Coordinates of N, CA and C in Angstrom, one line a residue:
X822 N 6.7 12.1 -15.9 CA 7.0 11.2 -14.8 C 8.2 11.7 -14.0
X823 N 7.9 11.9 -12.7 CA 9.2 12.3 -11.8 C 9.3 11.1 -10.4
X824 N 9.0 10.0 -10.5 CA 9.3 9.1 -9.9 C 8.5 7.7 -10.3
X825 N 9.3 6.8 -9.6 CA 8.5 5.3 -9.8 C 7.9 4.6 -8.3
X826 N 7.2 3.7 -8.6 CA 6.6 3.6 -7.6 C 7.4 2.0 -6.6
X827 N 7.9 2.3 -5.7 CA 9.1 1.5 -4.7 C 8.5 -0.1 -4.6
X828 N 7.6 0.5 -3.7 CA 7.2 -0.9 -2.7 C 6.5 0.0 -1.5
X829 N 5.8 -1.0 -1.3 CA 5.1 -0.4 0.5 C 5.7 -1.0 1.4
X830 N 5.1 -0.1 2.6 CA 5.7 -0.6 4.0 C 4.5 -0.4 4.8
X831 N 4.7 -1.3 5.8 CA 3.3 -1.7 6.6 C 3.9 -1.1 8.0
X832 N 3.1 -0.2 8.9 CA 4.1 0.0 10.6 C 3.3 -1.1 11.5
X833 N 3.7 -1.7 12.2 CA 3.5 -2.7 13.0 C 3.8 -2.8 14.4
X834 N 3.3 -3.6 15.7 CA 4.5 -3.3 17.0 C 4.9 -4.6 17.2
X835 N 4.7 -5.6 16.5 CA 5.2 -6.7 16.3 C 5.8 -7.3 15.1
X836 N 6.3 -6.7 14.0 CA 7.0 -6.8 13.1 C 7.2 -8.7 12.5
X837 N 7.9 -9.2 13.2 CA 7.8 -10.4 13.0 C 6.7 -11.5 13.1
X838 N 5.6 -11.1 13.7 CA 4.6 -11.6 14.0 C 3.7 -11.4 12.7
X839 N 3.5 -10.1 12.3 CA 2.8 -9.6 11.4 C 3.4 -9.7 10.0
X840 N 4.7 -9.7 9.9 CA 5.4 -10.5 8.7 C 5.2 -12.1 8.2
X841 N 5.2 -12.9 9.3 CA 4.3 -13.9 9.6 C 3.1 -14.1 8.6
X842 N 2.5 -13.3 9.2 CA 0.5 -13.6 8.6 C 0.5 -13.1 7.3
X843 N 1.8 -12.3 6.9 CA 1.1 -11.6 5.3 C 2.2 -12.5 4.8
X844 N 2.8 -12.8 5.1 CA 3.3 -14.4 4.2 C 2.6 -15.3 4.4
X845 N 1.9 -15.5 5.0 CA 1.2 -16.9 4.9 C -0.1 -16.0 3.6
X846 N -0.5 -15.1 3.9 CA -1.4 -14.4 3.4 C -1.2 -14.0 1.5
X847 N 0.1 -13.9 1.4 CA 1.2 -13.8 0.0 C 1.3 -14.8 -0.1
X848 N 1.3 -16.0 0.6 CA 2.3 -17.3 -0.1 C 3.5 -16.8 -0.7
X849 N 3.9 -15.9 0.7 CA 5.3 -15.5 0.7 C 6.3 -16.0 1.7
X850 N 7.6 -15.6 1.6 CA 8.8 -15.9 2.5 C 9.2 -14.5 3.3
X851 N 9.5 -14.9 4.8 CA 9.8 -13.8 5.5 C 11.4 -13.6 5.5
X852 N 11.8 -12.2 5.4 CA 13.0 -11.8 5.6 C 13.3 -11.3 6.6
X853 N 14.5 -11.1 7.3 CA 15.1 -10.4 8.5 C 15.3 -8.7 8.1
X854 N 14.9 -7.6 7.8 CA 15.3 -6.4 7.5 C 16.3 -5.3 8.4
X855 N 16.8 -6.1 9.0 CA 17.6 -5.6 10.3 C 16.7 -4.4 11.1
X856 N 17.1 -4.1 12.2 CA 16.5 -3.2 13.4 C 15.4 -3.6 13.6
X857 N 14.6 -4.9 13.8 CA 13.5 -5.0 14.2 C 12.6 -5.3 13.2
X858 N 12.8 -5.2 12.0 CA 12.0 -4.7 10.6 C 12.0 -6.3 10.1
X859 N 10.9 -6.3 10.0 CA 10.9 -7.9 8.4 C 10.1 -7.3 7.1
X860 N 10.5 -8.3 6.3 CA 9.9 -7.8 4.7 C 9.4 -9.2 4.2
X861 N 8.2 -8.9 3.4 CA 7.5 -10.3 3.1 C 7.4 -10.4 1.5
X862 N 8.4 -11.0 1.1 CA 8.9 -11.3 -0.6 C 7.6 -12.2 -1.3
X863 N 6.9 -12.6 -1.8 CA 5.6 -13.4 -2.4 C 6.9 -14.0 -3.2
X864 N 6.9 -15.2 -3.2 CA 7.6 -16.3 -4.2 C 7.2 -16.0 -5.5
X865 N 5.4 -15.3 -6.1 CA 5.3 -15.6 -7.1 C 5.5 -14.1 -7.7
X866 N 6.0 -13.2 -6.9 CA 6.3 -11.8 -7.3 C 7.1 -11.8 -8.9
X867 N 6.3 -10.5 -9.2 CA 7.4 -10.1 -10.9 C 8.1 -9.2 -10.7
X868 N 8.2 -8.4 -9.2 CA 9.1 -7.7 -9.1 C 9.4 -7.1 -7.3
X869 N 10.4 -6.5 -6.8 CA 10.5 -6.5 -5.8 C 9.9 -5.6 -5.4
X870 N 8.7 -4.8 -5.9 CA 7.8 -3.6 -5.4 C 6.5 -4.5 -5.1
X871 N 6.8 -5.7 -5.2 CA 5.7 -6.5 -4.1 C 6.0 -6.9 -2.8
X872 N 6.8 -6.8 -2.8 CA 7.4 -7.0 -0.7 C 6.7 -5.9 -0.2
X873 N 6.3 -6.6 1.1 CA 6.4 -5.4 1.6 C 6.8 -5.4 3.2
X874 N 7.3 -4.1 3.0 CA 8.5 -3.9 4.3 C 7.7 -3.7 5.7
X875 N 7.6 -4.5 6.6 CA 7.1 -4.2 8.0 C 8.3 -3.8 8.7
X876 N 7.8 -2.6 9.4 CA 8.4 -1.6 9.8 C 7.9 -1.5 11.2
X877 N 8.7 -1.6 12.6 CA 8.4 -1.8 13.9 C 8.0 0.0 14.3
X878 N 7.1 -0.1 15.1 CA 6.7 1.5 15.5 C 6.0 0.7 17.4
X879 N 6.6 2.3 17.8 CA 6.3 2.1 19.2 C 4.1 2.5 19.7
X880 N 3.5 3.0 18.8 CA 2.6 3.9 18.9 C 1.5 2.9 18.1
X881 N 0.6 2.3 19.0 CA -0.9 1.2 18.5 C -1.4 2.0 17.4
X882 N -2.3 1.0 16.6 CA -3.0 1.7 15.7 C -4.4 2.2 16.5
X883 N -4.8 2.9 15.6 CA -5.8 4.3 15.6 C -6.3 4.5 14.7
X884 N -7.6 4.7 14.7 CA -8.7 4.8 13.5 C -9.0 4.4 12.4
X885 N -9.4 4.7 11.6 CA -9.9 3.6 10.1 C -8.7 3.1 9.2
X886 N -8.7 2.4 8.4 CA -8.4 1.6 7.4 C -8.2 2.4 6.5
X887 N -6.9 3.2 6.2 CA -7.6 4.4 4.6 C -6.7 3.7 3.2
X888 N -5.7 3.3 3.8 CA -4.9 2.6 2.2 C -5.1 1.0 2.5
X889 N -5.1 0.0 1.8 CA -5.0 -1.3 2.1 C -5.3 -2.0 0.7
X890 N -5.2 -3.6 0.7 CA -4.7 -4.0 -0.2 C -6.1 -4.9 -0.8
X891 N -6.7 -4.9 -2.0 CA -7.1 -5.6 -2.3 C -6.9 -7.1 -3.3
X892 N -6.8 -8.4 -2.4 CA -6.7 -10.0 -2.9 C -7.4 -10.3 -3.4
X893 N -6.8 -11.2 -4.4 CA -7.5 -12.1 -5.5 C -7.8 -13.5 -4.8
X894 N -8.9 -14.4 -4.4 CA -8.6 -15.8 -3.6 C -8.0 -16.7 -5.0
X895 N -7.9 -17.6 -4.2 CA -7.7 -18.9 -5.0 C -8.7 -19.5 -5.2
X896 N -9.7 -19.8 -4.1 CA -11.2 -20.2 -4.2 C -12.0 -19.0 -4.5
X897 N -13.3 -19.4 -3.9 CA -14.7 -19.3 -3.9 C -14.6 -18.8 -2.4
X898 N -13.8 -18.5 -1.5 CA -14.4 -17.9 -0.5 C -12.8 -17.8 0.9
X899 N -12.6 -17.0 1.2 CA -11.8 -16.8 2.4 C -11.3 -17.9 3.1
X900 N -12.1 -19.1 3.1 CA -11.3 -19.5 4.7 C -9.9 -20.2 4.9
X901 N -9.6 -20.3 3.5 CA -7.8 -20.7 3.7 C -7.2 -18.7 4.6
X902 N -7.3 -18.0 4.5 CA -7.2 -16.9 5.0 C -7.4 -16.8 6.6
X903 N -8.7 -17.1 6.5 CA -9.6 -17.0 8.0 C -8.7 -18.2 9.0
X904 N -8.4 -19.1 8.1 CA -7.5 -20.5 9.4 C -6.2 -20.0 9.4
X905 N -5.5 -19.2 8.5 CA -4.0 -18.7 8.7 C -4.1 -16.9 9.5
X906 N -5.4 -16.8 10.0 CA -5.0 -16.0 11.1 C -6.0 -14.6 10.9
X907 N -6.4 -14.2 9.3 CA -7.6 -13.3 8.9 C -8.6 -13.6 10.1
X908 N -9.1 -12.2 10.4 CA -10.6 -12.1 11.2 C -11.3 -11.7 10.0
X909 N -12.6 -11.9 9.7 CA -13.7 -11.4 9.5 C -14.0 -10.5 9.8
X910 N -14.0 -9.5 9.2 CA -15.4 -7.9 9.5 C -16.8 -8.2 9.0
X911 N -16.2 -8.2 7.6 CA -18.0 -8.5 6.9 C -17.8 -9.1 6.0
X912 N -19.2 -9.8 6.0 CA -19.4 -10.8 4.8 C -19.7 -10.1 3.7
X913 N -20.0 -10.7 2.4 CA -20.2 -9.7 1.1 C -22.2 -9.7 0.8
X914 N -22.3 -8.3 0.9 CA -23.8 -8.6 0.7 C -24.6 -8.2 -0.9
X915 N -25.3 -7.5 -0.8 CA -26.1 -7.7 -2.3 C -25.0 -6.3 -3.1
X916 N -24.5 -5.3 -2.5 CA -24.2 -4.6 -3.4 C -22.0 -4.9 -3.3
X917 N -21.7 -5.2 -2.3 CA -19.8 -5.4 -2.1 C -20.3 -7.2 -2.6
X918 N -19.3 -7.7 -3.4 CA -18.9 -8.8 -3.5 C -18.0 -9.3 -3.1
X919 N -17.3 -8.9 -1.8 CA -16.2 -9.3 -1.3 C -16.4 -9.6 0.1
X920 N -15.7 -10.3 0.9 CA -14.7 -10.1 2.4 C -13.8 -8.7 3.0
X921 N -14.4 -8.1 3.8 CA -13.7 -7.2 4.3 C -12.6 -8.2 5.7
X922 N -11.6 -8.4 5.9 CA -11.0 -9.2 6.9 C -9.9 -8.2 7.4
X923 N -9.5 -8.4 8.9 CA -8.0 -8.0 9.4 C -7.2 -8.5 9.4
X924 N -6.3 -8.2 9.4 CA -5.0 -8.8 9.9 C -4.6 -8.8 11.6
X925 N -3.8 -9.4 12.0 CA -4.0 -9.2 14.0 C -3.5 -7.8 14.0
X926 N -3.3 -7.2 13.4 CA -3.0 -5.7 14.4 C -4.2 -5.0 13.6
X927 N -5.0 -5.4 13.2 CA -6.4 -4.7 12.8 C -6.6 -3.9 11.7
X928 N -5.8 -4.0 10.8 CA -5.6 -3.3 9.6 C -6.5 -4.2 8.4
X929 N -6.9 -3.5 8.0 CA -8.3 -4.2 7.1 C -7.8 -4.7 5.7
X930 N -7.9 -5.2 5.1 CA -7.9 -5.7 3.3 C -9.0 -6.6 3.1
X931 N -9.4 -6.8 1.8 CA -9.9 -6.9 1.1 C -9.9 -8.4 0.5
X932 N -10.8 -9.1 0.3 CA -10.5 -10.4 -0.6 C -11.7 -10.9 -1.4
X933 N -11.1 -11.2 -2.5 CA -12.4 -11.4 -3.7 C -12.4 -12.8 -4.4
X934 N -13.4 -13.4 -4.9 CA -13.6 -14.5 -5.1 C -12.6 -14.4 -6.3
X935 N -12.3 -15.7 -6.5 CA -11.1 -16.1 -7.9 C -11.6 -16.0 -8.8
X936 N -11.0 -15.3 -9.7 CA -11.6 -15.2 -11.5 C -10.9 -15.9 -12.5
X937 N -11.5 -16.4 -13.5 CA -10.7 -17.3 -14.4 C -10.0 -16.3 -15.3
X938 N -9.0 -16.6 -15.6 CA -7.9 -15.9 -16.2 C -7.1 -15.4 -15.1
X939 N -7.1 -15.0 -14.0 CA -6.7 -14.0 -13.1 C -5.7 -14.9 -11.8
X940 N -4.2 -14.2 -11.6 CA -4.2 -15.1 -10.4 C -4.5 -14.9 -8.9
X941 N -4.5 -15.5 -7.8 CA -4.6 -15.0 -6.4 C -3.5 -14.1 -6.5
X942 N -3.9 -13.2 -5.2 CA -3.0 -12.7 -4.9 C -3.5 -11.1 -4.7
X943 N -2.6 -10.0 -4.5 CA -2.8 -8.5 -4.6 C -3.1 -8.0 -5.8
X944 N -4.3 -7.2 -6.1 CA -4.7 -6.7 -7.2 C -4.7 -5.0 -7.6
X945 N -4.8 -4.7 -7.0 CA -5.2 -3.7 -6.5 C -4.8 -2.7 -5.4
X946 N -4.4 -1.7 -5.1 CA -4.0 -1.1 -4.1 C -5.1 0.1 -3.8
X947 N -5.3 0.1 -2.4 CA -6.3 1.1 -2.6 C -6.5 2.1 -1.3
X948 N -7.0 3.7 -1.7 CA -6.5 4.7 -0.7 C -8.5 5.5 -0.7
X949 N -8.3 5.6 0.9 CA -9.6 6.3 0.7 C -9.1 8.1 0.3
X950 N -10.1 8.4 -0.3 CA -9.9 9.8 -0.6 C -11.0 10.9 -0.6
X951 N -10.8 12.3 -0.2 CA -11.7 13.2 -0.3 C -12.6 13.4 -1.4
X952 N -11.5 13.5 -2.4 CA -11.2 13.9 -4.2 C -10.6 12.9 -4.9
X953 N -11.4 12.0 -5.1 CA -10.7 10.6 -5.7 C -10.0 10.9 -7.4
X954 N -10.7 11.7 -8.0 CA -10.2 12.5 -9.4 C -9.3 13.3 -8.9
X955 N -8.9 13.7 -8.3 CA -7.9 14.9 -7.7 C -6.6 13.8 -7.8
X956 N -6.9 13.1 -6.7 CA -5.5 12.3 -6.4 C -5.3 11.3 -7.1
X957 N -5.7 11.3 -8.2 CA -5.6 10.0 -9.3 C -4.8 10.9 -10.0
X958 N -5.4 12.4 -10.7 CA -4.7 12.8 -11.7 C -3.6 13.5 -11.3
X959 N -3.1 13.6 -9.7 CA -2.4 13.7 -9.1 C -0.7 12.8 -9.3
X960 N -1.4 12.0 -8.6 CA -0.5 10.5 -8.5 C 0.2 9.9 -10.5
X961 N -0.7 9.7 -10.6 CA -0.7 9.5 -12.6 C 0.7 11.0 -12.8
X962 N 0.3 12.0 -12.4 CA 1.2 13.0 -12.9 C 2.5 12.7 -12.1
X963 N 2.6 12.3 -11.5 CA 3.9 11.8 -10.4 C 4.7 10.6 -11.1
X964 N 3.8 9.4 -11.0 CA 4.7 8.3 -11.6 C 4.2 7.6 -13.4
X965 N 3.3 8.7 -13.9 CA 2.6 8.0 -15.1 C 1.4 6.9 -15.1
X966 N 1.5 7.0 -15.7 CA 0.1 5.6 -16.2 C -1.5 6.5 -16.7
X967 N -2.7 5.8 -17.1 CA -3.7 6.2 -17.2 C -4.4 5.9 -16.1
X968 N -5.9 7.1 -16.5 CA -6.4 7.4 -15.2 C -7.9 7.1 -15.8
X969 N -8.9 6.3 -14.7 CA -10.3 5.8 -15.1 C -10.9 6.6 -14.5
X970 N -11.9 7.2 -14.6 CA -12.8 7.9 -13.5 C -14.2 6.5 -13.5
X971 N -14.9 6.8 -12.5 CA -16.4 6.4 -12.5 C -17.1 7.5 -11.4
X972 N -18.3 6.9 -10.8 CA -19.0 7.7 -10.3 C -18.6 8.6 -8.8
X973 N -17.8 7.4 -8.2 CA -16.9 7.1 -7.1 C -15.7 7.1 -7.1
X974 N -14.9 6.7 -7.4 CA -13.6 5.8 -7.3 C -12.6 6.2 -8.8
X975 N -11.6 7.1 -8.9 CA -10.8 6.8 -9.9 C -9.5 6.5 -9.9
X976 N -9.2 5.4 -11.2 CA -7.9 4.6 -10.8 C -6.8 4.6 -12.0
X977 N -5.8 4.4 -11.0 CA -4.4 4.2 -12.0 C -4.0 3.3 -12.5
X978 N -4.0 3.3 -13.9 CA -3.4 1.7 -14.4 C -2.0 1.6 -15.2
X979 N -1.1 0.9 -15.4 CA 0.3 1.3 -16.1 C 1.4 2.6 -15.3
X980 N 1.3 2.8 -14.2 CA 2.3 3.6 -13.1 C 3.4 3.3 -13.6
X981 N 4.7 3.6 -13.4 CA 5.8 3.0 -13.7 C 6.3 2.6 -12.1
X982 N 6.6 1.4 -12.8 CA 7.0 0.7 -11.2 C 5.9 0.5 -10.6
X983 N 4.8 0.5 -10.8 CA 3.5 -0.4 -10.0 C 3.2 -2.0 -10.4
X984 N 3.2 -2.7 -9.2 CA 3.2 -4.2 -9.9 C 1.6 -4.9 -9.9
X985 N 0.4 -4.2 -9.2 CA -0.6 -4.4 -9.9 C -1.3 -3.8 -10.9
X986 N -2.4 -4.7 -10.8 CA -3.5 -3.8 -11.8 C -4.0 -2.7 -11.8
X987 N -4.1 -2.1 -10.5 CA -4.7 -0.7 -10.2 C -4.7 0.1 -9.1
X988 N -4.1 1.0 -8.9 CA -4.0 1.7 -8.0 C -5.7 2.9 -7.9
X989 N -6.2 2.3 -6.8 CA -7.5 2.9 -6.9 C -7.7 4.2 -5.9
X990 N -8.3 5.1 -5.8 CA -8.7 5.9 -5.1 C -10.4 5.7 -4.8
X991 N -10.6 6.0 -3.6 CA -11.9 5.9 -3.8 C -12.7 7.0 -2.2
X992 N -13.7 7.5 -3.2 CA -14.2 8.7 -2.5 C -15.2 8.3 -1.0
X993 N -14.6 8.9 0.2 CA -15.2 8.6 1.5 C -15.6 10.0 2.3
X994 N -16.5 10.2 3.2 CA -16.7 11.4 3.7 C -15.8 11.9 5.0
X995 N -14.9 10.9 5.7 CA -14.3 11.1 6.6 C -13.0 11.6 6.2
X996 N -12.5 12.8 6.6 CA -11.3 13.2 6.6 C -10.0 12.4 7.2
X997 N -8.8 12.6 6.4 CA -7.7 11.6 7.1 C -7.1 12.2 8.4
X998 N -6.9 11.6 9.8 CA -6.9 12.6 11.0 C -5.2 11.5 11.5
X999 N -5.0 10.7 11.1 CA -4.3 10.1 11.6 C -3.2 9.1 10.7
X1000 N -1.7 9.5 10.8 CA -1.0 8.6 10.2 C -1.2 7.3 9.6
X1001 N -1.0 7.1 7.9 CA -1.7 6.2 7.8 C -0.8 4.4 7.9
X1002 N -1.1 3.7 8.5 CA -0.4 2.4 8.9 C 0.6 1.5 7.6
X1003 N -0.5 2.1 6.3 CA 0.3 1.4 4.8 C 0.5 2.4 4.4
X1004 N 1.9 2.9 3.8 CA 2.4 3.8 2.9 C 3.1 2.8 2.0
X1005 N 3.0 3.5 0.8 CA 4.1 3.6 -0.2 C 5.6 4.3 -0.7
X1006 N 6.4 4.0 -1.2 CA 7.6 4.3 -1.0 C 7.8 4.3 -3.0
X1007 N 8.6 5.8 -3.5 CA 9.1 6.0 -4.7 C 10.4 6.0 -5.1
X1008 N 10.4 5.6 -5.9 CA 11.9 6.4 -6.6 C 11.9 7.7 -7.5
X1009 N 12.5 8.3 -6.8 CA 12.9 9.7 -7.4 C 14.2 9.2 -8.7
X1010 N 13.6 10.6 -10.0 CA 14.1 10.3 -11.6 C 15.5 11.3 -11.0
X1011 N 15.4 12.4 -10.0 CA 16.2 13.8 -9.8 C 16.7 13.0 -8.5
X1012 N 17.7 14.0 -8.1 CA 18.6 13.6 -6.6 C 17.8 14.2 -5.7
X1013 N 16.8 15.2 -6.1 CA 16.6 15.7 -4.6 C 14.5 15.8 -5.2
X1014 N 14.3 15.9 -4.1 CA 12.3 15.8 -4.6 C 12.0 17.1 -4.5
X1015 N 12.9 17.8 -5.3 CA 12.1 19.8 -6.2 C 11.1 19.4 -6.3
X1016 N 10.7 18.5 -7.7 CA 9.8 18.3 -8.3 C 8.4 18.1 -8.1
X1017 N 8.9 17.0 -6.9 CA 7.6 16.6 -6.1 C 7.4 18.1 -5.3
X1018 N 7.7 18.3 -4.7 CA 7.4 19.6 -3.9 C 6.6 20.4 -4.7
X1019 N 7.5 20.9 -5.7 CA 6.9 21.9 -7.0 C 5.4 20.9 -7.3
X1020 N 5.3 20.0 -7.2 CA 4.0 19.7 -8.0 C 2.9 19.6 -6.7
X1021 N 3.2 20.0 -6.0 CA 2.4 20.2 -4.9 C 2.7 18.8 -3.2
X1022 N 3.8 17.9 -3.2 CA 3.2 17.8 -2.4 C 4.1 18.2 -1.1
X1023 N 4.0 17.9 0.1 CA 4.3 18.7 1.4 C 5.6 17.8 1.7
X1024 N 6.8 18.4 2.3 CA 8.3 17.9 2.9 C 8.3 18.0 4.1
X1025 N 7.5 16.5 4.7 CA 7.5 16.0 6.2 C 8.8 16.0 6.8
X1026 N 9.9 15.3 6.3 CA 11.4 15.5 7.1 C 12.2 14.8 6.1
X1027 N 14.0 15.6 6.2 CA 14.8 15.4 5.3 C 15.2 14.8 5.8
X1028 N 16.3 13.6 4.7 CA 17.1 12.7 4.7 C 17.9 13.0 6.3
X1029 N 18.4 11.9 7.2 CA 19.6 11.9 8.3 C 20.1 10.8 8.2
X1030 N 21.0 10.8 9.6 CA 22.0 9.6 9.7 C 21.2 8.1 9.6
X1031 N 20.8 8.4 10.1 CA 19.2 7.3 10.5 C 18.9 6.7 9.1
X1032 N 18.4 7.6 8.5 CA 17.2 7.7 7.1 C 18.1 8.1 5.9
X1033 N 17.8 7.6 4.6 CA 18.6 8.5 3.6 C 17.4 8.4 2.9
X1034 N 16.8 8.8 3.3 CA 15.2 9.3 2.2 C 14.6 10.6 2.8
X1035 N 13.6 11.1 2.2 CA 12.1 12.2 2.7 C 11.7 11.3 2.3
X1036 N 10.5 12.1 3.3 CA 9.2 11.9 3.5 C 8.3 12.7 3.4
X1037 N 7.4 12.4 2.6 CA 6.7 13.7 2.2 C 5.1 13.1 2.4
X1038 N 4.2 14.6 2.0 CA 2.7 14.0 1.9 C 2.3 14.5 0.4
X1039 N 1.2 14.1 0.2 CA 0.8 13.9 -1.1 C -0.7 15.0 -0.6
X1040 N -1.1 15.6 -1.6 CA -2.6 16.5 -1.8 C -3.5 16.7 -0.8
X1041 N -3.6 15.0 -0.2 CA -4.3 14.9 0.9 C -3.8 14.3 2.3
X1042 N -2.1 14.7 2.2 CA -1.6 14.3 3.3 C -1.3 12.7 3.6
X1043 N -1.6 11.9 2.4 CA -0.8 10.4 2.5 C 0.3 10.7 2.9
X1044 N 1.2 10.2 3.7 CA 2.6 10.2 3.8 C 3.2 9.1 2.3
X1045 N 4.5 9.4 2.2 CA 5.2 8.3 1.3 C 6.4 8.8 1.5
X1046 N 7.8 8.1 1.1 CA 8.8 8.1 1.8 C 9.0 8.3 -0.2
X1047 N 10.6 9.1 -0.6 CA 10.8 9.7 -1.2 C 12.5 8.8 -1.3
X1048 N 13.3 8.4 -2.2 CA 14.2 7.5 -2.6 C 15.3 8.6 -4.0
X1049 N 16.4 9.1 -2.9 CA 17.1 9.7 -4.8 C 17.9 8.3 -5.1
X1050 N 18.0 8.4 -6.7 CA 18.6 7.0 -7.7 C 19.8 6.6 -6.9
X1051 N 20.1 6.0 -7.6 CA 21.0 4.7 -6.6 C 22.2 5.7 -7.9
X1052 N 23.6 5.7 -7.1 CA 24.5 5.6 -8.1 C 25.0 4.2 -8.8
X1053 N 25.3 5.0 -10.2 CA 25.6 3.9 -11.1 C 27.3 4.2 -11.5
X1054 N 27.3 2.6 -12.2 CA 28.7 2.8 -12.5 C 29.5 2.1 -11.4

């Protein structure tokens, strides 16, 4: 393990607006993040790598949906979602058992009927992928955990620092052509991300006045933003 896994950040051009809907969406509370930025805390969170940080960007979204979040309902069907501001894509047919829905800046997630034992809420995180085994046993070698394969789709379970059940990968034929709108954010175990580099992945831009992180891409060019340890003491 050479890092843990942070929290995500959503880019947005309305930041507060859209912090908004995924708290209502979390049965969360909105924070002020200074510069434009809000972050959406879920009340029922077990840790702070469930916020997630909406981050203001000057540049509309563009093209598909490739990371996004899959919800657990409370009910039997969406529309407490659909009246707090979710659009509809698609309904669930004989082979998806779910809701594909937007959020207002068009970014897609996922919502699944409520299961007993199970609570509402984010289950799941999930990235489309070329090499869905590639970037599983990728990712797994980065922050740990076990890795499932099936025919399609393989996933990470036990990450360190991941606060759901699975971080999924799942195999699509479209190549990634455009910045992706949800990234993730780690903590680095080292001061500087050697490691990550050495393990293959690419150093988009170094820490500045601005930023005290990288940014890097992963196998298939995910971006994720890169965090050295906090001092202690």
């Amino acid at each position: 393990m050479i890092a843990r896994f942070k929290d995500l950040c959503l880019d947005a051009n309305d930041p507060l607006a859209l912090g908004a809907f995924w708290a209502r969406m979390l049965d969360g509370d909105v924070a002020d993040a200074g510069d434009d930025d809000t972050r959406v805390d879920p009340r029922s969170a077990r840790s702070n790598a469930e916020s997630i940080w909406v981050n203001k960007v000057p540049e509309p979204r563009v093209g598909t949906t490739r990371v996004h979040l899959d919800l657990r309902l409370a009910g039997a069907d969406p529309a407490a979602l659909l009246a707090d501001g979710a659009r509809l894509v698609r309904e669930p047919d004989g082979e998806a058992t779910w809701w594909v829905l937007d959020d207002p800046e068009g970014n897609e997630f996922c919502a699944f009927p409520a299961r007993e034992g199970t609570r509402p809420g984010p289950f799941e995180l999930v990235v489309d992928s070329a090499d869905p085994a590639a970037q599983a046993t990728w990712w797994a070698g980065v922050v740990g955990g076990t890795i499932e394969h099936d025919s399609t789709t393989s996933s990470v379970a036990g990450a360190a620092g991941f606060p759901w059940d699975y971080w999924v990968f799942v195999g699509v034929p479209e190549p990634k052509t455009v910045k992706n709108r949800l990234h993730w954010d780690v903590d680095l175990v080292d001061p500087e991300p050697m490691a990550l580099i050495a393990a293959g992945a690419t150093l988009l831009r170094e820490p500045s006045a601005q930023s005290r992180w990288w940014v890097l891409a992963d196998p298939e060019g995910n971006e994720f933003c890169a965090f050295a340890p906090r001092p202690t003491g």
